[in-house]
Coordinates of C-alpha atoms in Angstrom, one line a residue:
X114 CA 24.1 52.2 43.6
X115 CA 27.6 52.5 43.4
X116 CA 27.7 52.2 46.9
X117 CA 26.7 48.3 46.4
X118 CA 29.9 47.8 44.1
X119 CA 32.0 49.0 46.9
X120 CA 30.4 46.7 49.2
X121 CA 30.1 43.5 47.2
X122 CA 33.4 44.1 46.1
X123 CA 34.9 44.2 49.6
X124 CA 32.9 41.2 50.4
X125 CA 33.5 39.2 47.7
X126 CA 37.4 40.4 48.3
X127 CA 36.9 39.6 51.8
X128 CA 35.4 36.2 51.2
X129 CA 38.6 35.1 49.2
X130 CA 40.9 35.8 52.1
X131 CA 39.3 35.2 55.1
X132 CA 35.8 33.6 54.2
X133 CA 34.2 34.3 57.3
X134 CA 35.2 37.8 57.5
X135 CA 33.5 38.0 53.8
X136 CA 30.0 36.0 54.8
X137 CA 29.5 38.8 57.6
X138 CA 30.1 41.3 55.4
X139 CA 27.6 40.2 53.0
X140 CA 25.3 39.5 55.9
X141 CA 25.7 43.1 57.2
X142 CA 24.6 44.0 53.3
X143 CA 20.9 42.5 53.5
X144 CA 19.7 45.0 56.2
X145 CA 21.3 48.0 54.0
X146 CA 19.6 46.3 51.2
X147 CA 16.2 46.1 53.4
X148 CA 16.7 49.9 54.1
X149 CA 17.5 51.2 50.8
X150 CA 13.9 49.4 49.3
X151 CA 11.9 50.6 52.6
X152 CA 13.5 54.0 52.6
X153 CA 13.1 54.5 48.4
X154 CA 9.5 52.9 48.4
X155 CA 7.5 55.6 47.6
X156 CA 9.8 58.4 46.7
X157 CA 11.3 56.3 44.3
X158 CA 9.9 53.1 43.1
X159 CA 11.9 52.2 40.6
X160 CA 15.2 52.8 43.1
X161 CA 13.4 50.5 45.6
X162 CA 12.7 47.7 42.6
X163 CA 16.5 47.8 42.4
X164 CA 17.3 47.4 45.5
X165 CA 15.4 44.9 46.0
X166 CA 16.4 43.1 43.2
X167 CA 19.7 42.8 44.4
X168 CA 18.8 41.4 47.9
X169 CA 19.7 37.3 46.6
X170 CA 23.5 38.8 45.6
X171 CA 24.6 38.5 49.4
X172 CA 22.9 35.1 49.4
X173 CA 25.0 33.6 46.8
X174 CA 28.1 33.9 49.0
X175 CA 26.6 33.6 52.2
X176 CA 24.6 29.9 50.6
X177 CA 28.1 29.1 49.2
X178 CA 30.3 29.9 52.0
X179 CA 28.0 28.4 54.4
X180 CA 26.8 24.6 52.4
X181 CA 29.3 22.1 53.6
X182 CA 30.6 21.0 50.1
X183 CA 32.8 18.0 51.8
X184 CA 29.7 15.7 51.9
X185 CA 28.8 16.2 48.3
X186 CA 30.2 16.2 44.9
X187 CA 30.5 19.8 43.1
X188 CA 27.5 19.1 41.4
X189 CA 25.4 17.9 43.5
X190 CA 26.5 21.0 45.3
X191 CA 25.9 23.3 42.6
X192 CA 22.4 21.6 43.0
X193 CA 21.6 21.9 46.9
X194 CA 23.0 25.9 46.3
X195 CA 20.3 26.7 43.7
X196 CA 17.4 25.5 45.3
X197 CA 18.0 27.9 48.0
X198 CA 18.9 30.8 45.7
X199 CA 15.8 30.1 43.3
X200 CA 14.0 30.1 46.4
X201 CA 14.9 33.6 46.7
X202 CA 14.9 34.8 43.9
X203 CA 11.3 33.8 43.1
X204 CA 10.6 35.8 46.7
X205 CA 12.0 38.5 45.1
X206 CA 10.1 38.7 41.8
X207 CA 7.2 38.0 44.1
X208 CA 7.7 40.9 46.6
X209 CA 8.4 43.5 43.3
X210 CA 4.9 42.3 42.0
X211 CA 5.7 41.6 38.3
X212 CA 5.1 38.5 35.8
X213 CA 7.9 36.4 35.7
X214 CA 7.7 36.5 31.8
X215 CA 9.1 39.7 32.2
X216 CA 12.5 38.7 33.0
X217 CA 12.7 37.0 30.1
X218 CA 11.5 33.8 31.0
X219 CA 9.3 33.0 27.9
X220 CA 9.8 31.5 24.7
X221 CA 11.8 34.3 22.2
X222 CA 9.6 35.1 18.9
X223 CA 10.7 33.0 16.1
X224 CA 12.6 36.2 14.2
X225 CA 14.7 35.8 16.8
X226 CA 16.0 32.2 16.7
X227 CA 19.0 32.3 14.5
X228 CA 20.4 34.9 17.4
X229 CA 19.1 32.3 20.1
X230 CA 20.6 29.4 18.5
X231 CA 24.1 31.5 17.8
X232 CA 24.6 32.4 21.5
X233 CA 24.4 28.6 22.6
X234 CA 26.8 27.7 20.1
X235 CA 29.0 30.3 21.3
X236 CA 28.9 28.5 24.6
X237 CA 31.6 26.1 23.1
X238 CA 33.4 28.7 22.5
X239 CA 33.3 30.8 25.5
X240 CA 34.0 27.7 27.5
X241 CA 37.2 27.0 25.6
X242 CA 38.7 30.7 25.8
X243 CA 37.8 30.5 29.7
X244 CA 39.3 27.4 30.4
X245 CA 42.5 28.8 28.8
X246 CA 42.4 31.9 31.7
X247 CA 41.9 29.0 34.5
X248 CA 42.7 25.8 33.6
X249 CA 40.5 23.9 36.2
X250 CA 40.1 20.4 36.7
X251 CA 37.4 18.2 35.0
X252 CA 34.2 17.2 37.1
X253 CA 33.9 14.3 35.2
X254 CA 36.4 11.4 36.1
X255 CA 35.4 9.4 31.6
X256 CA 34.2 11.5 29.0
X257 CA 30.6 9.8 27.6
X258 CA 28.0 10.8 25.7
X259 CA 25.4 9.5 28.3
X260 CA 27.7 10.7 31.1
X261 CA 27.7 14.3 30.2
X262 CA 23.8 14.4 30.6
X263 CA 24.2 15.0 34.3
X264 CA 26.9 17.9 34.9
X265 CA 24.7 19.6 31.8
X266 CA 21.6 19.5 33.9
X267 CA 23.5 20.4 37.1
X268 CA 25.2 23.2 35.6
X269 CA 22.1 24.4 33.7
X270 CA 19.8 24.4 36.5
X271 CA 23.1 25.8 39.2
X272 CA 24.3 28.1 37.3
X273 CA 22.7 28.8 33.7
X274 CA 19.4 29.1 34.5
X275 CA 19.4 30.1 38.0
X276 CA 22.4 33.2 37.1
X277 CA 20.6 34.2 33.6
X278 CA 16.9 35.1 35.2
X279 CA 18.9 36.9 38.4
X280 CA 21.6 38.6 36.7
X281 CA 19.9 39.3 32.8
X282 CA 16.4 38.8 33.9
X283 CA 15.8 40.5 37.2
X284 CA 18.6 42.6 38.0
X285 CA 18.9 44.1 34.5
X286 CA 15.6 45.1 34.1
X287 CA 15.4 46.7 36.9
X288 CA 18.8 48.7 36.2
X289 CA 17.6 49.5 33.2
X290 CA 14.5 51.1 34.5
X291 CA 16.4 52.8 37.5
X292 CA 19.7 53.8 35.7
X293 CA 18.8 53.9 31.7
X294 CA 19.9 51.4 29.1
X295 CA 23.2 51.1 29.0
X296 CA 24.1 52.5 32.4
X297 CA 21.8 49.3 33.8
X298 CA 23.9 46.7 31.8
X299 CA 27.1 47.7 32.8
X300 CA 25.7 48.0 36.6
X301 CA 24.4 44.5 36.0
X302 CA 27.6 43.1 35.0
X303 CA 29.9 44.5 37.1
X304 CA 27.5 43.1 39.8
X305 CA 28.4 39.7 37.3
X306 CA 32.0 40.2 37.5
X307 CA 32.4 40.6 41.3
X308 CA 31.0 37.6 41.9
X309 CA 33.5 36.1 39.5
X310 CA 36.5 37.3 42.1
X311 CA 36.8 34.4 44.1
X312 CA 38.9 32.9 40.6
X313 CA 41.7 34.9 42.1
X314 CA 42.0 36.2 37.8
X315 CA 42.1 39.6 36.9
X316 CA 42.1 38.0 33.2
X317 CA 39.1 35.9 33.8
X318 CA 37.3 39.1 35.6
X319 CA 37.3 41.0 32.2
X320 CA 36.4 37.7 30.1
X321 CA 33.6 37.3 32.3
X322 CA 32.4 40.8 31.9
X323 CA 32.8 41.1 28.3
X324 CA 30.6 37.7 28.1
X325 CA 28.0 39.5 30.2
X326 CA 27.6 42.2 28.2
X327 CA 26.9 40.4 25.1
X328 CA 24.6 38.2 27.0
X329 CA 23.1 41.8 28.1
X330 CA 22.7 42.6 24.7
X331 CA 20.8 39.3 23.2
X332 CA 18.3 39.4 26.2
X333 CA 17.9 43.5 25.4
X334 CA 17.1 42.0 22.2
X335 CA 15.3 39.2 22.0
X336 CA 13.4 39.6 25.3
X337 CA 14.5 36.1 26.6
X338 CA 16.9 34.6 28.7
X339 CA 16.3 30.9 27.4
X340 CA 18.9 31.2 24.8
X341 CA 22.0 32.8 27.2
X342 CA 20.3 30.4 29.7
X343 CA 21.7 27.3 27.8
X344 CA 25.0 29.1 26.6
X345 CA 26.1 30.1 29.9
X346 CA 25.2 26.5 31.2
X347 CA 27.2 25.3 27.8
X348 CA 30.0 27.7 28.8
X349 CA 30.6 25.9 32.2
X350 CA 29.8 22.7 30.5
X351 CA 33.1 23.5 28.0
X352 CA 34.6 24.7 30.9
X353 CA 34.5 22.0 33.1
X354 CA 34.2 19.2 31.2
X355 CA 34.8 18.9 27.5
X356 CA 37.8 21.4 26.8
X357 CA 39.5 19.4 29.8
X358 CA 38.8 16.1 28.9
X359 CA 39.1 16.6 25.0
X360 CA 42.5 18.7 25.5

């Protein structure tokens, strides 16, 4: 598995400086993918779970790289992406054989709602300390109350919900079966961070892994992803539209 750092990271490298040369090399990482889950099958189930559970990684880039963003806004973009990648994803879960539920898409026990409600909150806050790595410009062109209703369900659906069941739900539970506990969190979020590259920010790199973790960490313990589903749609919410608009 550290193979698949090496390789995302060259392609996610790649991707940033010549784009094309970084969508073949992600393309050339779905047979090695197929391979590794054909190959580890039977000898080693839980190996081949893994494997397989990384197979939509590629298709982030390769969707991204290859949607032609100029004839839409970014989030109707962020939109037309994640249908594609749910679609895969939900292959995925299907092809491994388990319940959805257990990638934490179910309802968190009611013990466990301060910790829920806490993590959304910190959203705001995660948002905020981002946008001070990277400074991007607003999606919004006004600030309304009945105008934010859109980029929230854009960016929950592209990037909060649709990140959350790959990266906590799928990938980490499957890491943590394969590698052990905390050796399948920080495999899961370096997978996180390296996806985060194409910032161009070493700082925002180490924010974004540090979020992951704790994000790791809630899901470990509540057994959902709902909560770190909303914060991380929050966080890009902050990001992209409050902290520039209210700053």
């Amino acid at each position: 598995f550290p193979i698949y750092i090496l390789i995302f990271s060259v392609a996610e490298v790649l991707a940033v400086v010549e784009p094309l040369w970084g969508f073949l090399a992600h393309c050339v990482s779905i047979p090695i993918i197929g391979i590794h889950v054909s190959g580890c099958h039977r000898l080693d189930p839980s190996s081949s779970k893994l494997a397989l559970a990384m197979s939509p990684i590629p298709l982030v880039r390769i969707v991204s790289i290859a949607s032609p963003i100029i004839q839409f806004t970014i989030l109707q973009w962020f939109l037309v992406i994640s249908m594609v990648l749910f679609s895969s994803i939900l292959v995925t879960i299907i092809l491994i054989g388990d319940e959805i539920s257990e990638y934490g898409f179910r309802v968190p026990s009611r013990e466990h709602y301060p910790l829920e409600f806490g993590i959304v909150i910190c959203g705001l806050l995660f948002g905020f300390i981002e946008y001070q790595i990277l400074s991007p410009t607003s999606l919004v062109e006004t600030l309304t109350i009945g105008g934010l209703a859109a980029p929230l369900i854009a960016l929950y659906l592209g990037t909060g919900l649709l990140e959350e069941l790959l990266f906590r739900g799928v990938i980490q539970k499957h890491s943590i079966e394969s590698l052990g506990k905390w050796q399948g969190i920080i495999f899961t979020n370096l997978i996180f961070m390296i996806l985060h590259t194409g910032w161009e920010s070493g700082s925002d790199l180490i924010f974004v892994g540090v979020v992951g973790v704790i994000f790791s960490i809630v899901v470990e313990r509540t057994g959902s992803i709902i909560g770190v589903s909303f914060s991380h749609a929050i966080t890009n919410l902050s990001l992209f539209v409050l902290t520039p608009e209210l700053i």
